[in-house]
Amino acid sequence: MTFKHVRPAKARTFDKKRDGYLLSAVTPKNTVAEVKRNGWRFAITSEKSYSATGKAMNTFVQKCIPEGYAIDGEIAFEDFSKRPGDVSHALSERNYEGLYFYAFDVLQTPGLDQKATMALSFGARRQVLELLYHKFLIQHDKFKLNEVFHEDFPGLVEMLKEQGAEGAIFKNTLRPYEPGGRANMVKLKFFDDYDVVIVDALGKPTEWTVRPGETGKDGIFYPKGKHAESWEKGWVNLRYGMYDVKTGKLVTLGSLGVTGPKEKMEKHIGKVALMKAYDLFPTGCLQHPVWLDWRDPADKAAKDCLFDFEKGVLA
C-alpha cells in the first residue's frame, strides 16, 4: 500500500461528529502512543478517558491493526443518543453491544514516521485508510470506517440532525494534518449546552416504544403497541425550568427525559442540570433536550438559571 497525493473532485469532506472517546490505536511496536496496557499502546485525550478505556481496550479492538500503522478514531456507540459516560460504563463492564471503534484518519504508516505521514494531505491519508480498512480491518466486527460525504451539505445536516448526531466536521482534503489547528478542519455542533433547574418529579415517561398498529425496529408488527419499560414500571420523569429574571419565580418549562422511581427522582429536585439541545425557544423550552450531567452547586447555583420571558432570551 503506497501513498500518493490525490486531488479529489471537491477539496472538502463532511464527517459525522460522534460523541465518544477519541484515541489513537496503534500496534505494540509503534512509538507514537502515550500509554501501554496489555500489549497495546494507545494515546488518549485525558486521564479520565484512560481510566475508562485502558483495561478494556485490548479486548475491544482485538489487536486487529496491522503492524506499523497508527489509526486515529473514536470509541462510540452507533446510537447517537449515547454519551461518553455510556461508553465508559460499557467498556468497564466489557459489554460491547452497539459499541465500535470508528476510524477516521491514519497518523502513521510502515516506512513513514508520524511527522511525515501527517504532512500528507487528508485526501491521501483517507485513501490509504480506506484501502487499509477494506483489506484488513473490515473483517473485525468492532471496527468501522467513519463515513465522509463530499456534497449536499444542507441535506447532510438535516439527515444527521434526525439521526441525533453531535454535528459535522468540515475537512479540507488538500491540507496536511495540523494538531490543534483549525486551518484544515472546522467543527459544526448542532447542539448548545444549557443549565436548567429541576422543578419536580411529576412528568410522565414516554408511553410507547411502538405505537399500536405499527411495526417496531425489530421488524415485528404490534397490533396493540409496545409500552416503554419506564411506563410499565410506573416511573416518573423529571421536569425542568428556569427563574423569571423579572419576577424571581421558577417557571416549569418541560420534561427532562430522565426517568426512574419516584423516590429516587425526587432527590434531584432543586439541582441544576447541564443539558444539550438543538435550540432554545423564546418560551424558554429546549428543543430536543438531552441530559448531560449534574452541576456542582459551587459552579452553578439554581438561582442563577435565569430567563427573560418578556424578551424570550437567557438573562
CSV table of C-alpha atoms in Angstrom, one decimal, residues 33-263:
chain,number,residue,atom,x,y,z
A,33,ALA,CA,1.4,6.3,21.8
A,34,GLU,CA,1.5,7.6,25.3
A,35,VAL,CA,0.2,4.6,27.4
A,36,LYS,CA,0.8,0.9,27.3
A,37,ARG,CA,-1.5,-1.7,28.7
A,38,ASN,CA,-2.0,-5.4,27.9
A,39,GLY,CA,0.4,-5.3,24.9
A,40,TRP,CA,-1.4,-2.3,23.4
A,41,ARG,CA,-0.2,1.2,23.1
A,42,PHE,CA,-2.6,4.0,22.6
A,43,ALA,CA,-2.8,7.7,23.0
A,44,ILE,CA,-5.9,9.0,24.9
A,45,THR,CA,-7.1,12.6,25.3
A,46,SER,CA,-7.2,12.6,29.1
A,47,GLU,CA,-6.6,10.5,32.2
A,48,LYS,CA,-10.3,10.2,32.7
A,49,SER,CA,-10.8,8.5,29.4
A,50,TYR,CA,-7.8,6.3,30.1
A,51,SER,CA,-9.2,5.0,33.3
A,52,ALA,CA,-12.4,4.2,31.5
A,53,THR,CA,-10.9,2.5,28.4
A,54,GLY,CA,-7.5,1.2,29.5
A,55,LYS,CA,-8.3,-2.2,30.8
A,56,ALA,CA,-11.0,-2.9,28.2
A,57,MET,CA,-9.1,-1.6,25.1
A,58,ASN,CA,-7.2,-4.9,24.4
A,59,THR,CA,-10.4,-6.9,24.1
A,60,PHE,CA,-12.3,-4.1,22.3
A,61,VAL,CA,-10.1,-3.6,19.3
A,62,GLN,CA,-8.9,-7.2,19.3
A,63,LYS,CA,-5.4,-6.4,18.1
A,64,CYS,CA,-6.5,-6.0,14.6
A,65,ILE,CA,-4.4,-3.1,13.4
A,66,PRO,CA,-1.5,-4.3,11.1
A,67,GLU,CA,2.0,-3.6,12.4
A,68,GLY,CA,3.4,-0.2,11.7
A,69,TYR,CA,0.1,1.7,11.5
A,70,ALA,CA,-1.5,4.3,13.8
A,71,ILE,CA,-5.2,4.9,13.4
A,72,ASP,CA,-7.0,7.9,14.7
A,73,GLY,CA,-10.5,7.3,15.7
A,74,GLU,CA,-13.2,7.3,18.3
A,75,ILE,CA,-14.9,4.7,20.5
A,76,ALA,CA,-18.5,5.4,20.3
A,77,PHE,CA,-22.0,3.9,20.1
A,78,GLU,CA,-23.7,3.5,16.8
A,79,ASP,CA,-26.7,5.0,18.6
A,80,PHE,CA,-26.1,8.8,18.7
A,81,SER,CA,-28.2,9.2,21.8
A,82,LYS,CA,-25.4,7.5,23.9
A,83,ARG,CA,-23.0,9.7,25.8
A,84,PRO,CA,-19.3,9.3,26.7
A,85,GLY,CA,-20.5,8.1,30.2
A,86,ASP,CA,-22.3,5.3,28.4
A,87,VAL,CA,-19.2,4.4,26.6
A,88,SER,CA,-17.2,4.4,29.8
A,89,HIS,CA,-19.7,2.1,31.6
A,90,ALA,CA,-19.9,-0.3,28.6
A,91,LEU,CA,-16.1,-0.6,28.5
A,92,SER,CA,-15.7,-1.1,32.2
A,93,GLU,CA,-18.4,-3.8,32.1
A,94,ARG,CA,-16.9,-5.3,28.9
A,95,ASN,CA,-20.3,-5.0,27.2
A,96,TYR,CA,-19.6,-4.1,23.6
A,97,GLU,CA,-23.0,-4.4,22.1
A,98,GLY,CA,-23.6,-1.5,19.8
A,99,LEU,CA,-20.1,-0.1,20.5
A,100,TYR,CA,-17.5,0.4,17.8
A,101,PHE,CA,-14.1,1.9,17.1
A,102,TYR,CA,-14.8,4.4,14.3
A,103,ALA,CA,-11.6,5.0,12.3
A,104,PHE,CA,-11.3,8.5,10.6
A,105,ASP,CA,-7.6,9.1,9.9
A,106,VAL,CA,-4.1,7.5,9.6
A,107,LEU,CA,-1.3,9.1,11.6
A,108,GLN,CA,1.5,6.6,10.8
A,109,THR,CA,2.3,4.0,8.2
A,110,PRO,CA,5.0,1.4,7.7
A,111,GLY,CA,8.1,3.2,6.2
A,112,LEU,CA,6.9,6.7,7.2
A,113,ASP,CA,7.2,8.2,10.6
A,114,GLN,CA,4.4,10.1,12.2
A,115,LYS,CA,5.6,13.5,11.1
A,116,ALA,CA,6.0,12.5,7.5
A,117,THR,CA,2.6,10.8,7.5
A,118,MET,CA,0.8,13.8,9.0
A,119,ALA,CA,2.5,16.1,6.4
A,120,LEU,CA,0.5,14.4,3.7
A,121,SER,CA,-2.9,15.7,2.6
A,122,PHE,CA,-6.1,14.4,4.2
A,123,GLY,CA,-7.2,13.2,0.8
A,124,ALA,CA,-4.1,11.0,0.6
A,125,ARG,CA,-4.4,9.7,4.1
A,126,ARG,CA,-8.1,9.0,3.7
A,127,GLN,CA,-7.3,7.0,0.6
A,128,VAL,CA,-4.8,4.8,2.5
A,129,LEU,CA,-7.2,4.4,5.4
A,130,GLU,CA,-9.9,3.1,3.1
A,131,LEU,CA,-7.5,0.6,1.5
A,132,LEU,CA,-6.4,-0.5,4.9
A,133,TYR,CA,-9.9,-0.9,6.1
A,134,HIS,CA,-11.2,-2.9,3.2
A,135,LYS,CA,-8.1,-5.1,3.1
A,136,PHE,CA,-7.6,-5.8,6.8
A,137,LEU,CA,-10.0,-4.1,9.3
A,138,ILE,CA,-13.3,-4.9,7.8
A,139,GLN,CA,-13.1,-8.5,9.0
A,140,HIS,CA,-13.2,-7.3,12.6
A,141,ASP,CA,-16.8,-6.5,13.6
A,142,LYS,CA,-15.8,-3.8,16.1
A,143,PHE,CA,-14.1,-1.7,13.5
A,144,LYS,CA,-16.0,0.8,11.4
A,145,LEU,CA,-14.9,3.4,8.8
A,146,ASN,CA,-16.3,6.8,9.8
A,147,GLU,CA,-18.4,8.0,6.9
A,148,VAL,CA,-17.4,11.0,4.9
A,149,PHE,CA,-19.6,13.0,2.5
A,150,HIS,CA,-18.5,15.2,-0.4
A,151,GLU,CA,-21.6,17.1,-1.3
A,152,ASP,CA,-25.2,18.1,-0.5
A,153,PHE,CA,-24.2,19.7,2.8
A,154,PRO,CA,-27.7,21.2,3.6
A,155,GLY,CA,-29.2,17.7,3.2
A,156,LEU,CA,-26.5,16.2,5.2
A,157,VAL,CA,-27.1,18.5,8.2
A,158,GLU,CA,-30.8,17.6,8.2
A,159,MET,CA,-30.0,13.9,8.0
A,160,LEU,CA,-27.5,14.0,10.8
A,161,LYS,CA,-29.8,16.0,13.0
A,162,GLU,CA,-32.6,13.4,12.5
A,163,GLN,CA,-30.1,10.7,13.5
A,164,GLY,CA,-29.2,12.7,16.6
A,165,ALA,CA,-25.5,13.3,15.7
A,166,GLU,CA,-23.5,15.8,17.6
A,167,GLY,CA,-22.6,17.7,14.5
A,168,ALA,CA,-20.4,17.6,11.3
A,169,ILE,CA,-16.7,18.2,10.7
A,170,PHE,CA,-15.6,20.1,7.6
A,171,LYS,CA,-12.2,18.9,6.4
A,172,ASN,CA,-10.0,20.4,3.7
A,173,THR,CA,-8.8,17.4,1.7
A,174,LEU,CA,-5.8,19.2,0.3
A,175,ARG,CA,-4.2,20.2,3.6
A,176,PRO,CA,-1.9,18.2,5.9
A,177,TYR,CA,-2.8,17.2,9.5
A,178,GLU,CA,-2.4,20.0,11.9
A,179,PRO,CA,-2.9,19.0,15.6
A,180,GLY,CA,-5.0,21.5,17.5
A,181,GLY,CA,-5.3,23.7,14.4
A,182,ARG,CA,-8.5,24.8,12.6
A,183,ALA,CA,-7.0,25.5,9.2
A,184,ASN,CA,-7.7,22.0,8.0
A,185,MET,CA,-11.0,21.4,9.8
A,186,VAL,CA,-14.0,23.1,11.3
A,187,LYS,CA,-16.4,21.5,13.7
A,188,LEU,CA,-20.1,22.4,13.4
A,189,LYS,CA,-22.0,21.5,16.5
A,190,PHE,CA,-25.8,21.0,16.2
A,191,PHE,CA,-26.2,21.3,19.9
A,192,ASP,CA,-25.6,24.0,22.6
A,193,ASP,CA,-25.3,23.5,26.3
A,194,TYR,CA,-27.8,24.9,28.8
A,195,ASP,CA,-28.3,25.0,32.5
A,196,VAL,CA,-31.8,24.3,33.9
A,197,VAL,CA,-33.3,23.8,37.4
A,198,ILE,CA,-35.1,20.5,38.3
A,199,VAL,CA,-38.6,21.7,39.4
A,200,ASP,CA,-40.3,18.4,40.3
A,201,ALA,CA,-40.7,14.7,39.5
A,202,LEU,CA,-44.3,14.9,38.2
A,203,GLY,CA,-43.6,14.3,34.5
A,204,LYS,CA,-44.7,11.2,32.7
A,205,PRO,CA,-42.2,8.9,30.9
A,206,THR,CA,-42.6,8.0,27.2
A,207,GLU,CA,-45.6,5.7,26.9
A,208,TRP,CA,-44.8,3.8,23.7
A,209,THR,CA,-41.7,2.3,22.0
A,210,VAL,CA,-44.0,1.1,19.2
A,211,ARG,CA,-47.4,2.7,18.8
A,212,PRO,CA,-50.5,0.4,18.3
A,213,GLY,CA,-50.8,-0.9,14.7
A,214,GLU,CA,-47.2,-0.1,13.8
A,215,THR,CA,-44.1,-2.2,13.1
A,216,GLY,CA,-41.1,-1.9,15.5
A,217,LYS,CA,-37.4,-1.7,14.7
A,218,ASP,CA,-37.2,-5.4,15.3
A,219,GLY,CA,-39.5,-6.0,12.3
A,220,ILE,CA,-42.4,-7.2,14.4
A,221,PHE,CA,-45.9,-5.8,13.9
A,222,TYR,CA,-47.6,-4.8,17.2
A,223,PRO,CA,-51.4,-4.5,16.8
A,224,LYS,CA,-51.7,-3.4,20.5
A,225,GLY,CA,-48.5,-1.5,20.5
A,226,LYS,CA,-45.5,-1.9,22.8
A,227,HIS,CA,-45.2,0.1,26.0
A,228,ALA,CA,-41.9,1.6,27.1
A,229,GLU,CA,-40.2,-0.2,30.1
A,230,SER,CA,-40.3,3.0,32.2
A,231,TRP,CA,-44.0,3.3,31.6
A,232,GLU,CA,-44.7,-0.2,32.6
A,233,LYS,CA,-42.7,0.2,35.8
A,234,GLY,CA,-44.6,3.3,36.8
A,235,TRP,CA,-41.6,5.6,36.8
A,236,VAL,CA,-41.7,9.4,36.7
A,237,ASN,CA,-40.0,11.9,34.5
A,238,LEU,CA,-38.1,14.9,36.0
A,239,ARG,CA,-39.4,18.4,34.9
A,240,TYR,CA,-37.1,21.4,34.4
A,241,GLY,CA,-37.5,25.1,34.4
A,242,MET,CA,-35.7,28.5,34.9
A,243,TYR,CA,-36.2,31.5,37.1
A,244,ASP,CA,-38.0,34.5,35.6
A,245,VAL,CA,-35.5,37.3,35.8
A,246,LYS,CA,-38.3,39.9,36.4
A,247,THR,CA,-40.4,38.1,39.0
A,248,GLY,CA,-37.9,35.7,40.5
A,249,LYS,CA,-40.4,32.8,40.2
A,250,LEU,CA,-39.4,29.4,39.0
A,251,VAL,CA,-41.2,28.6,35.8
A,252,THR,CA,-41.8,25.0,34.7
A,253,LEU,CA,-40.8,24.5,31.0
A,254,GLY,CA,-40.9,20.8,30.2
A,255,SER,CA,-39.7,17.3,30.8
A,256,LEU,CA,-36.1,16.5,31.2
A,257,GLY,CA,-36.2,12.9,29.8
A,258,VAL,CA,-34.6,11.5,32.9
A,259,THR,CA,-36.8,8.8,34.4
A,260,GLY,CA,-36.7,6.5,37.4
A,261,PRO,CA,-38.6,5.5,40.6
A,262,LYS,CA,-40.3,8.5,42.1
A,263,GLU,CA,-38.5,8.3,45.5
